[in-house]
Coordinates of C-alpha atoms in Angstrom, one line a residue:
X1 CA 13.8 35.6 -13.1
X2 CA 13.2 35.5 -9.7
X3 CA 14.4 32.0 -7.8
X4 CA 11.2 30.8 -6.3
X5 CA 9.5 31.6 -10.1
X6 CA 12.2 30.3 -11.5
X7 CA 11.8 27.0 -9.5
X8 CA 8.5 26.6 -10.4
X9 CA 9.3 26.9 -13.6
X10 CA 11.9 24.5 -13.7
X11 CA 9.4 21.9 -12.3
X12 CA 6.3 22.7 -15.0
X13 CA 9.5 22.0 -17.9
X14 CA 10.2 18.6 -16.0
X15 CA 6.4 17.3 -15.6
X16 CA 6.2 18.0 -19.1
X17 CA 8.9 16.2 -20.3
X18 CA 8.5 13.7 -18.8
X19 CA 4.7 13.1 -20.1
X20 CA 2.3 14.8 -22.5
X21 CA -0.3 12.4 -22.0
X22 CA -4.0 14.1 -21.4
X23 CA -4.3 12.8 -17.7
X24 CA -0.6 14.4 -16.8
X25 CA 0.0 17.4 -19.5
X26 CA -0.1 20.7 -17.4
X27 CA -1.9 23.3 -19.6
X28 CA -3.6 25.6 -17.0
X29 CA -2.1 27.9 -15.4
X30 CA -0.4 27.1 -11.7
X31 CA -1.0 29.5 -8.7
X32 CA 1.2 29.3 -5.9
X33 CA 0.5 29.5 -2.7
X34 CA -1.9 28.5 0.3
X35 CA -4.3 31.5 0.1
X36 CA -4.8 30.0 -3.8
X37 CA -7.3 27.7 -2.6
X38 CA -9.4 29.6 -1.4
X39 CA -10.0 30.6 -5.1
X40 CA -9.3 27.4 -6.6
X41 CA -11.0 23.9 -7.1
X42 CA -8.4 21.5 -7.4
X43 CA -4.6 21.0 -6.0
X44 CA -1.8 22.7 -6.5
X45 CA 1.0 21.4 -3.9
X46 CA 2.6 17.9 -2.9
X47 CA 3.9 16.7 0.2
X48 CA 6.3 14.1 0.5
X49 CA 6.3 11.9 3.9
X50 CA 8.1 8.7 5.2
X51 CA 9.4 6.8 7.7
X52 CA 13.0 6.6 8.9
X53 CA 14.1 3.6 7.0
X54 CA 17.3 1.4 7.8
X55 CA 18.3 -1.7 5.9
X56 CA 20.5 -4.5 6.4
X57 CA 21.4 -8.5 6.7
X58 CA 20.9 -8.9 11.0
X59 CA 19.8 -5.0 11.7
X60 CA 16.9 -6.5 13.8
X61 CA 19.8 -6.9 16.4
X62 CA 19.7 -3.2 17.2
X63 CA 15.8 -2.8 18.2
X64 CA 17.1 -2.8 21.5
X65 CA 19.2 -0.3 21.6
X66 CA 16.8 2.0 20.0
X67 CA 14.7 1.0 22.6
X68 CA 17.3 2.3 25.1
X69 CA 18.1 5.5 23.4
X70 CA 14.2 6.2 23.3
X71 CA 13.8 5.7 27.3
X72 CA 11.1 3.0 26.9
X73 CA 9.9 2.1 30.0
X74 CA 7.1 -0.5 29.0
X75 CA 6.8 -1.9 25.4
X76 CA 4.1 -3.4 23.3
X77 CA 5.3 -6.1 20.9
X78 CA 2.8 -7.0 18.3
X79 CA 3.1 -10.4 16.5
X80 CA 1.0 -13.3 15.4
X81 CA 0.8 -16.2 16.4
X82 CA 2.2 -18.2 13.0
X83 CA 5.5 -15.5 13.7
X84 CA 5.3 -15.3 17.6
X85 CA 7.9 -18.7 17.1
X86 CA 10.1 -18.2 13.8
X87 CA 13.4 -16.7 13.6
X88 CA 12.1 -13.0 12.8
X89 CA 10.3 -12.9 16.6
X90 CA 13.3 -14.3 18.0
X91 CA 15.8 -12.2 16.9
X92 CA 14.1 -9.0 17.9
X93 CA 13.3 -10.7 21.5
X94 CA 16.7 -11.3 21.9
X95 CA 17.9 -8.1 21.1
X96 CA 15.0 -6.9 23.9
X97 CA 16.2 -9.1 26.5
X98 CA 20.0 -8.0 26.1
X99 CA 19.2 -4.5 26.4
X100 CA 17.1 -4.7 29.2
X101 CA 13.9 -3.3 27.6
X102 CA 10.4 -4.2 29.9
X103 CA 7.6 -5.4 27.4
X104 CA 4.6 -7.1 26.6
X105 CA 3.9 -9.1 23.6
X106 CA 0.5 -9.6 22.0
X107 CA 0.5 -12.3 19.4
X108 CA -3.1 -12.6 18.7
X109 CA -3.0 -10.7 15.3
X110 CA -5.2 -11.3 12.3
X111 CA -4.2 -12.2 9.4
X112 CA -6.0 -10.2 7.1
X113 CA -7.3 -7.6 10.4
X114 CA -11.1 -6.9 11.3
X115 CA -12.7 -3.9 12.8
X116 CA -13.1 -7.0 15.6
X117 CA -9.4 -7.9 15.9
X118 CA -8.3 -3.9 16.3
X119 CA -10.6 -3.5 19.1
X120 CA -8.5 -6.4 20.5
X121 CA -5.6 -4.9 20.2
X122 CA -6.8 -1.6 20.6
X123 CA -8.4 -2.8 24.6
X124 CA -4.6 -4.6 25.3
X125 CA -3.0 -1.7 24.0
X126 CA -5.1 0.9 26.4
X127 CA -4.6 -1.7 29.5
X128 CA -0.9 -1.4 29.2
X129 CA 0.2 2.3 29.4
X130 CA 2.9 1.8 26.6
X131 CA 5.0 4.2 25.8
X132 CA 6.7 2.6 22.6
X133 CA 5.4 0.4 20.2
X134 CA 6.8 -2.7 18.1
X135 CA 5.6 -4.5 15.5
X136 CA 7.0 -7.9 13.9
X137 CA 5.0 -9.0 10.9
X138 CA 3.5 -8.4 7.9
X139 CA 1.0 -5.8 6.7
X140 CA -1.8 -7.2 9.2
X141 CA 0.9 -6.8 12.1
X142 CA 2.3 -3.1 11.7
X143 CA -1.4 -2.1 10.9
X144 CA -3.3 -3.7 13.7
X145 CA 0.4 -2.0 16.2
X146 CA -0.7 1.6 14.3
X147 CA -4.6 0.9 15.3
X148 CA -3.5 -0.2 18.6
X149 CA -0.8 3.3 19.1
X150 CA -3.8 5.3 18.0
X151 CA -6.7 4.6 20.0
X152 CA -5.2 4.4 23.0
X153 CA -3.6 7.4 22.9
X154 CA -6.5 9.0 22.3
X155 CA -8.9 6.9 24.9
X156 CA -11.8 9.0 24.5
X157 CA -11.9 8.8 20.6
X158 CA -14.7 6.5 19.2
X159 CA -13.7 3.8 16.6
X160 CA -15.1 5.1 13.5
X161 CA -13.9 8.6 14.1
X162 CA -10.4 8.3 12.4
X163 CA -12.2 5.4 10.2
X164 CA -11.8 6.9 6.5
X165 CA -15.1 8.2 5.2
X166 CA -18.1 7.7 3.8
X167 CA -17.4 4.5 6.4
X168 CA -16.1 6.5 9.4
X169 CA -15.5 10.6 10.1
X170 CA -12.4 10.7 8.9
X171 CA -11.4 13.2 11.6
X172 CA -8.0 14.2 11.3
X173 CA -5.7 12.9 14.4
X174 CA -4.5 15.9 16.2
X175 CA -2.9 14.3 19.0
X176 CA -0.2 13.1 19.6
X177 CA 0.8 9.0 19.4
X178 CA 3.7 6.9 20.9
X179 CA 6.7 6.1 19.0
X180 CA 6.0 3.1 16.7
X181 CA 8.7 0.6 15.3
X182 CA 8.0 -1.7 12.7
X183 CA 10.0 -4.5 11.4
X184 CA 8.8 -6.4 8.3
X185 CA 8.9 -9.6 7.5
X186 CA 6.9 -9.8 3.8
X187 CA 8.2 -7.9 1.4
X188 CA 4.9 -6.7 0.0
X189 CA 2.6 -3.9 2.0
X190 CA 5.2 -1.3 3.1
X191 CA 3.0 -0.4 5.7
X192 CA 6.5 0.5 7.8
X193 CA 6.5 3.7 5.3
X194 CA 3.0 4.8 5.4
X195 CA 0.5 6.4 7.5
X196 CA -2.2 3.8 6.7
X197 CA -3.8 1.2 8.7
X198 CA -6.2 -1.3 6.3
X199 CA -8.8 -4.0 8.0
X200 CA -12.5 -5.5 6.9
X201 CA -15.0 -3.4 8.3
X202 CA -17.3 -6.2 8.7
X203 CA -20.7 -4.8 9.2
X204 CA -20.5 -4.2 5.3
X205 CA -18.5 -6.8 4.3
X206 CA -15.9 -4.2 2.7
X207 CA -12.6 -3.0 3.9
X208 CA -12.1 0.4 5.0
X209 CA -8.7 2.1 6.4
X210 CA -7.3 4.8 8.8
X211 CA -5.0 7.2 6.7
X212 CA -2.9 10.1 8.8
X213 CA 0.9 10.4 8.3
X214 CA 0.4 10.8 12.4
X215 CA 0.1 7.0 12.6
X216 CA 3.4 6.6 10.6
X217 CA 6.1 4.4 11.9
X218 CA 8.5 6.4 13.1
X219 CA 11.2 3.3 12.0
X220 CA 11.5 0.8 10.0
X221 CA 13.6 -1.7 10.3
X222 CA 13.8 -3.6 7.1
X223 CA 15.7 -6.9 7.9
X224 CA 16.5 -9.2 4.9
X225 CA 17.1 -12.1 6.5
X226 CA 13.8 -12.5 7.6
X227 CA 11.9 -12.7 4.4
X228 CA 14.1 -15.8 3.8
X229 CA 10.4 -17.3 6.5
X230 CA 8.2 -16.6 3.7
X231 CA 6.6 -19.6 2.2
X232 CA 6.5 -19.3 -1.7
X233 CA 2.9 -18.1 -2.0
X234 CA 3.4 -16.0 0.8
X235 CA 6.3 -14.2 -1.4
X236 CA 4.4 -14.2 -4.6
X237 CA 1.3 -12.4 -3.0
X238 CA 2.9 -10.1 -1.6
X239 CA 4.9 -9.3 -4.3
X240 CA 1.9 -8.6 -6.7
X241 CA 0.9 -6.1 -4.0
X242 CA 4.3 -4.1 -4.4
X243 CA 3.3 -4.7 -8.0
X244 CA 0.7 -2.7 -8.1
X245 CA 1.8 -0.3 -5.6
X246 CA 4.3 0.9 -8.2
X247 CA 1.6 0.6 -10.9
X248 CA -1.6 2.5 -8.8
X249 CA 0.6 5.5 -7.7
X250 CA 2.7 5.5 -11.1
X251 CA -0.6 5.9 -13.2
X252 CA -2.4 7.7 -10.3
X253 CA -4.6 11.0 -11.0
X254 CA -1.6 13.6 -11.2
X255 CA -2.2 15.6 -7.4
X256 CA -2.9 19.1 -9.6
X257 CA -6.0 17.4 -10.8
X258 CA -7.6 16.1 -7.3
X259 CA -9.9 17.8 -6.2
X260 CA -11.2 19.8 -3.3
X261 CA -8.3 21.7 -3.1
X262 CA -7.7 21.5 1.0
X263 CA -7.9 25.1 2.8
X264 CA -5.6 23.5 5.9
X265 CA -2.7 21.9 5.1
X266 CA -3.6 19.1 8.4
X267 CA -6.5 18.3 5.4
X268 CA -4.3 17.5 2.6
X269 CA -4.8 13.5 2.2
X270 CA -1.9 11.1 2.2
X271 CA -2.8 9.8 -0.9
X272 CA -2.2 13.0 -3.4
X273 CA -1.8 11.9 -6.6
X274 CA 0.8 10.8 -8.5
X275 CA 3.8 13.8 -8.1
X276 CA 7.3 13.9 -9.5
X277 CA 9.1 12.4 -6.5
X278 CA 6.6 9.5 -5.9
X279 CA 7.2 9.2 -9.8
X280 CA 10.8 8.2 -9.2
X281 CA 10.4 5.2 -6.3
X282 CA 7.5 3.9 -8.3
X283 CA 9.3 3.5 -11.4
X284 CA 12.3 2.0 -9.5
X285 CA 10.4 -0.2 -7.5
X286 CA 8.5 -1.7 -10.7
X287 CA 12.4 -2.5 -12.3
X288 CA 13.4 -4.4 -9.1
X289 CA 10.2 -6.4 -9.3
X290 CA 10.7 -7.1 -13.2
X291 CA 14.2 -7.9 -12.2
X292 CA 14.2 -10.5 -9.2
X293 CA 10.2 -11.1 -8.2
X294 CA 10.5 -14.0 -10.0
X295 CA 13.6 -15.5 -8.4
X296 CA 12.3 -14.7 -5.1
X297 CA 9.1 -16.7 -5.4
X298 CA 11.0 -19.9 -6.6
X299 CA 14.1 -19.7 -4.6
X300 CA 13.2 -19.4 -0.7
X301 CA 17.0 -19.2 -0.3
X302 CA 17.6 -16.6 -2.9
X303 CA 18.6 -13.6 -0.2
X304 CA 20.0 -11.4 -3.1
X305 CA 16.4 -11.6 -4.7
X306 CA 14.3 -11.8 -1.3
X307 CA 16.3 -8.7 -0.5
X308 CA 15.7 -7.0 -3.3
X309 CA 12.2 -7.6 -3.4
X310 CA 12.4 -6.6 0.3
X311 CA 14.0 -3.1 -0.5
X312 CA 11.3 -2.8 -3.3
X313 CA 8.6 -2.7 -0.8
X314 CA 10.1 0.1 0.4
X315 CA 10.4 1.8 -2.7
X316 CA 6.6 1.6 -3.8
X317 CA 6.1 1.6 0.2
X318 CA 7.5 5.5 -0.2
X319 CA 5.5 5.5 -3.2
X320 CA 2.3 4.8 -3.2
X321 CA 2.3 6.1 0.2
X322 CA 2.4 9.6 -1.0
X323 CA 0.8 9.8 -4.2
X324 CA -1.8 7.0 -3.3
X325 CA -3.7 3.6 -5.5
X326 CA -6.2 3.2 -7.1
X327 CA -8.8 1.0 -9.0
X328 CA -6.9 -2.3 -8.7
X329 CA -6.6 -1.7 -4.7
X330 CA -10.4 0.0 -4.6
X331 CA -11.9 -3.0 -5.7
X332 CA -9.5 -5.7 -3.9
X333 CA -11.3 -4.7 -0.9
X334 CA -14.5 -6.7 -1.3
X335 CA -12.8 -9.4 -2.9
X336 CA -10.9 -10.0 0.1
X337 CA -13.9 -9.0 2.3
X338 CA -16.6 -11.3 0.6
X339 CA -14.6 -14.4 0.6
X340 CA -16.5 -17.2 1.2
X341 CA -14.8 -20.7 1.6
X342 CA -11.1 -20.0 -0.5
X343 CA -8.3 -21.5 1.5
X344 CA -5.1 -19.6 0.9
X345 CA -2.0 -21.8 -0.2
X346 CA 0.7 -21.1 2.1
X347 CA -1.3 -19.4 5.1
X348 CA -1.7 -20.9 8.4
X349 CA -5.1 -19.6 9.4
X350 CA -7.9 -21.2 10.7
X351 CA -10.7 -18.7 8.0
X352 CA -11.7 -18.3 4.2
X353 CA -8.6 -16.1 3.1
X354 CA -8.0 -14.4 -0.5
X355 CA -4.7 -12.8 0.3
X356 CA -4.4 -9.4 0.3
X357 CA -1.9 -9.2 -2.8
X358 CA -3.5 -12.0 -4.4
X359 CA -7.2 -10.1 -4.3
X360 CA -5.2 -7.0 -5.9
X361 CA -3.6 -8.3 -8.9
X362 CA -6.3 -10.3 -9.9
X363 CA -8.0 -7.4 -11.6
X364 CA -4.8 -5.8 -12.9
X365 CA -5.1 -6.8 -16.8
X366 CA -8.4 -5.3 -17.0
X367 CA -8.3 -2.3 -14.6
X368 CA -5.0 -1.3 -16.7
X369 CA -6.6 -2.3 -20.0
X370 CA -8.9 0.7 -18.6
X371 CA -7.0 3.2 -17.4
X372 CA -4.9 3.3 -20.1
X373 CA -6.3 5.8 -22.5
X374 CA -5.6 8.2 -20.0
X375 CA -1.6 7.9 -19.8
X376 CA -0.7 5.5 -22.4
X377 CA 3.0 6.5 -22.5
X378 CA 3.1 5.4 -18.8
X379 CA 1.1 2.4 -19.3
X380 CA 3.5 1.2 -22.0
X381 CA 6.4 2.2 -20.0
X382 CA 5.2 0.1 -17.6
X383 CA 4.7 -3.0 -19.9
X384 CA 8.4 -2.2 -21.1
X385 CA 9.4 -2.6 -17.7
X386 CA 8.0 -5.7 -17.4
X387 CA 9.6 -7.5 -20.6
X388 CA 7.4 -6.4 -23.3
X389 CA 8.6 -5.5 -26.6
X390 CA 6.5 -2.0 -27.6
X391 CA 8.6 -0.9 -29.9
X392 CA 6.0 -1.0 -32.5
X393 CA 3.0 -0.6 -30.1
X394 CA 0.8 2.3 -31.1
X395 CA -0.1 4.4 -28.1
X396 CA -3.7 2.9 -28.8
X397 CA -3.1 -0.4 -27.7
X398 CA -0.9 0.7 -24.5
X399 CA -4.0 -1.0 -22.2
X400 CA -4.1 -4.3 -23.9
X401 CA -0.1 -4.9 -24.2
X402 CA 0.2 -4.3 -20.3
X403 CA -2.9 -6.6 -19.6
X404 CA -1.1 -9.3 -22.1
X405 CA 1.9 -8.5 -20.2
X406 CA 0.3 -9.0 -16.5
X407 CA -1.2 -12.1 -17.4
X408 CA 1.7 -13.5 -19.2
X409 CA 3.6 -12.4 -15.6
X410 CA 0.9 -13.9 -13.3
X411 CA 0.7 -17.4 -15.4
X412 CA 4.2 -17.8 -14.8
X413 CA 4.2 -17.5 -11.4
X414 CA 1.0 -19.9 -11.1
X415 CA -1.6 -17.7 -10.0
X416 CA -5.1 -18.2 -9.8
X417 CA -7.3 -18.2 -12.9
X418 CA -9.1 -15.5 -12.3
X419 CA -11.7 -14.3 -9.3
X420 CA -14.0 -17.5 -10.1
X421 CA -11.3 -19.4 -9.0
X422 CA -11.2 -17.8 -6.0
X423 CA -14.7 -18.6 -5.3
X424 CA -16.3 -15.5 -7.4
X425 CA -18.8 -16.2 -9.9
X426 CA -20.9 -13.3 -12.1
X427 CA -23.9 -13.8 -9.8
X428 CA -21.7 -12.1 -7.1
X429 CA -20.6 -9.1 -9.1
X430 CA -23.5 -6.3 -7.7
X431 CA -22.1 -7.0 -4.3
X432 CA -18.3 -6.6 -5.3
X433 CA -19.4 -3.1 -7.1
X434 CA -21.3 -2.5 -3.7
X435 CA -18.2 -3.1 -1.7
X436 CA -16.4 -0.7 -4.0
X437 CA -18.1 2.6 -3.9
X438 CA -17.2 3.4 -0.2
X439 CA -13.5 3.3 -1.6
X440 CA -13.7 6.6 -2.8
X441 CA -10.9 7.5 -0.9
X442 CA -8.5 5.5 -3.9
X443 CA -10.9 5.1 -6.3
X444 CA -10.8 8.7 -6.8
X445 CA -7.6 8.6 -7.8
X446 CA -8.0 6.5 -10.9
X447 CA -6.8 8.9 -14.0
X448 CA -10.0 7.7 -15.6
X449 CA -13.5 8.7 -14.4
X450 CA -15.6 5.5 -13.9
X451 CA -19.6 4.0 -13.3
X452 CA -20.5 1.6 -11.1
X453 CA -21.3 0.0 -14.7
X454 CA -17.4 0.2 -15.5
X455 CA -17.0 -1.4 -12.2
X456 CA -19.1 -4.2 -13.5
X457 CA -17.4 -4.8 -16.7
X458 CA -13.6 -4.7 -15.0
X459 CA -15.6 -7.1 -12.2
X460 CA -16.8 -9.3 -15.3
X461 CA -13.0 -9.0 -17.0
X462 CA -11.7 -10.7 -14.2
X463 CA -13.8 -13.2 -13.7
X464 CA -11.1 -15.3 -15.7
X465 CA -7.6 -14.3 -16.9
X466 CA -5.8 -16.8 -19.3

């Protein structure tokens, strides 16, 4: 047999094993090779992207020297203004300072980012003439620093036209962008891994993205020490997100099912599908979070959980960041975007606010509930994972022993009742469906084919958990 056919072989005898469920069982025959889709609809390749990732207690202290090994001349430092004074900020200003790096800092980040507050940053960003980019923060932070990198290095670009469609064009981003750093300090998005840039579009009321692996951080310096900031609700929300990162890209359409099968490779989306290696930091990722997501919520001081939770961002970050979400992150994005009065436990900010992991998990027991005819074996895995005994579970009731299982994990960790108690009530459900149909760029990746009357129901499911 010859090597390459014996590779592929290899890898059909692995994805079978390692599930025989309808929505990942490979019975079709694969092609191989680009010229293939020319004759075929759907996928038939992977690819596997990241940023360069280095971890440890105090690493922040080297951003300046990285700074100096790039040549930076004139730096942008993005913050906000809840981190532009805590220890995270500090560090990595001291670090600039010692090495002599020239920069600018703009601290005026949203929490939670608007198409409004990237033009902000996107009009500072084009007035400076960076040439390397920093970002200290959260999700909101490293997205609204990626926005910022994008636009103004392409000046002549319009807003929407690397804005994910049906919302934007979607063009793909040809150009080249400045070196980007991030350092987190949540242990939740993993935006320092991904080519994705999330904010409330909010002409519809719905939030929308920019997704190139062109905008992707080209490090990320994942710090420990400075998740040991995080408030409590702060940690538990954005662990639900890594959560259901691991979740979403675990049970994620397999990529040899999505569909159109891309004639360029610079058209192959960064969300694929669910693939053997995104498989692997997934899984891993959703044991660390069984393991210490707990601990890290209750103990502020807990470094060896905070940092594990930390590391697991990263996992799920690498993820989910390759094979893509779905359903529970499709529909979180007029939750968050609709909110109308709900104050946010834990958040220093002056708006309504359902937090970005908190307006995720909140539909997890019923979106899972869904998918799960499509993959039971993974769903149960899952809720195995998690602490639940399936030993005796028929593959038939995979969907309602992980829902039993998310709500028993969310009711421990004190979340909110459900989306009418974050200000949701069933009169409000048209317009969450409404803000989920422009998602198609995740929704699509749900193993299981849905209506906007399935949206409705999972809508209605939610509406109260316990």
């Amino acid at each position: 047999m010859a090597g390459r056919d014996r590779v592929v072989h290899l890898l059909r005898l692995l994805e079978r094993a390692a599930c025989r469920c309808p929505a990942h069982s490979n019975t079709f025959q694969r092609d191989v090779g680009t010229a293939n889709c020319i004759v075929r609809k759907t996928e038939y390749a992977f690819e596997m992207a990241s940023s360069n990732i280095r971890y440890g207690p105090g690493v922040s202290r080297e951003i300046g020297m990285d700074l100096q090994n790039l040549g930076a001349q004139n730096v942008c430092l993005m913050t906000d203004k809840n981190l532009s004074h805590l220890p995270p900020m500090k560090a990595v200003l001291e670090s600039l300072v010692r090495n002599g790096v020239n920069y600018q800092v703009f601290d005026n980040v949203r929490v939670e980012p608007t198409d409004t507050s990237f033009k902000e940053a996107i009009s500072f960003a084009k007035n400076g003439s960076f040439d390397v980019y920093v970002a200290v923060g959260g999700g909101s932070v490293i997205d609204t620093c990626k926005a910022a990198n994008l636009y103004a290095s392409h000046p002549d670009a319009d807003f929407l036209d690397f804005v994910n469609a049906p919302i934007g064009k979607g063009k793909p981003v040809t150009g080249a962008v400045k070196p980007l750093i991030a350092v987190p300090t949540t242990a939740g998005t993993g935006s320092e891994t991904t080519g994705v840039a999330i904010f409330d579009y909010e002409p519809l009321k719905a939030k929308t993205g920019i997704a190139s692996r062109a905008i992707r951080p080209m490090l990320g310096i994942v710090d420990p020490l400075h998740t040991l900031s995080m408030p409590e609700r702060v940690a538990a929300n954005s662990g639900f997100d890594v959560l259901c990162h691991a979740l979403e890209s675990y049970t994620a359409l397999p990529y040899e099912q999505r569909s159109p099968c891309p004639t360029n490779p610079i058209n192959r989306p960064a969300y694929q599908g669910s693939n053997p290696i995104s498989d692997v930091w997934s899984r891993h990722a959703l044991n660390v979070v069984a393991k210490y997501m707990k601990r890290a919520v209750r103990d502020q001081e807990d470094l060896e959980a905070r940092s594990s939770m930390h590391l697991a961002s990263v996992f799920a970050g690498i993820g989910f960041g390759n094979a893509g979400v779905h359903l529970c992150h499709g529909m979180s994005y007029p939750i968050a975007g609709n909110v109308k009065t709900h104050a946010a436990k834990g958040y220093s900010v002056e708006h309504p606010l359902v937090p970005h992991g908190l307006s995720v998990v909140l539909t997890s027991p019923a979106v899972f509930n869904f998918t799960a005819p499509m993959c039971p074996e993974r769903h149960l895995e899952a809720a195995e994972i998690l602490g639940a005994d399936v030993r005796q579970v028929k593959l038939a009731d995979a969907g309602a022993v992980l829902a039993d299982t998310l709500r028993e994990f969310l009711y421990d960790l004190h979340v909110e009742d459900g989306l009418g108690a974050v200000g949701y009530s069933p009169d409000d459900i048209p317009a969450l469906v409404k803000g989920t149909l422009p998602q198609e760029r995740v929704t699509k990746l749900s193993p299981r084919a849905h209506t906007e009357e399935d949206l409705s129901h999972l809508f209605e499911a939610s509406m109260k958990l316990y």
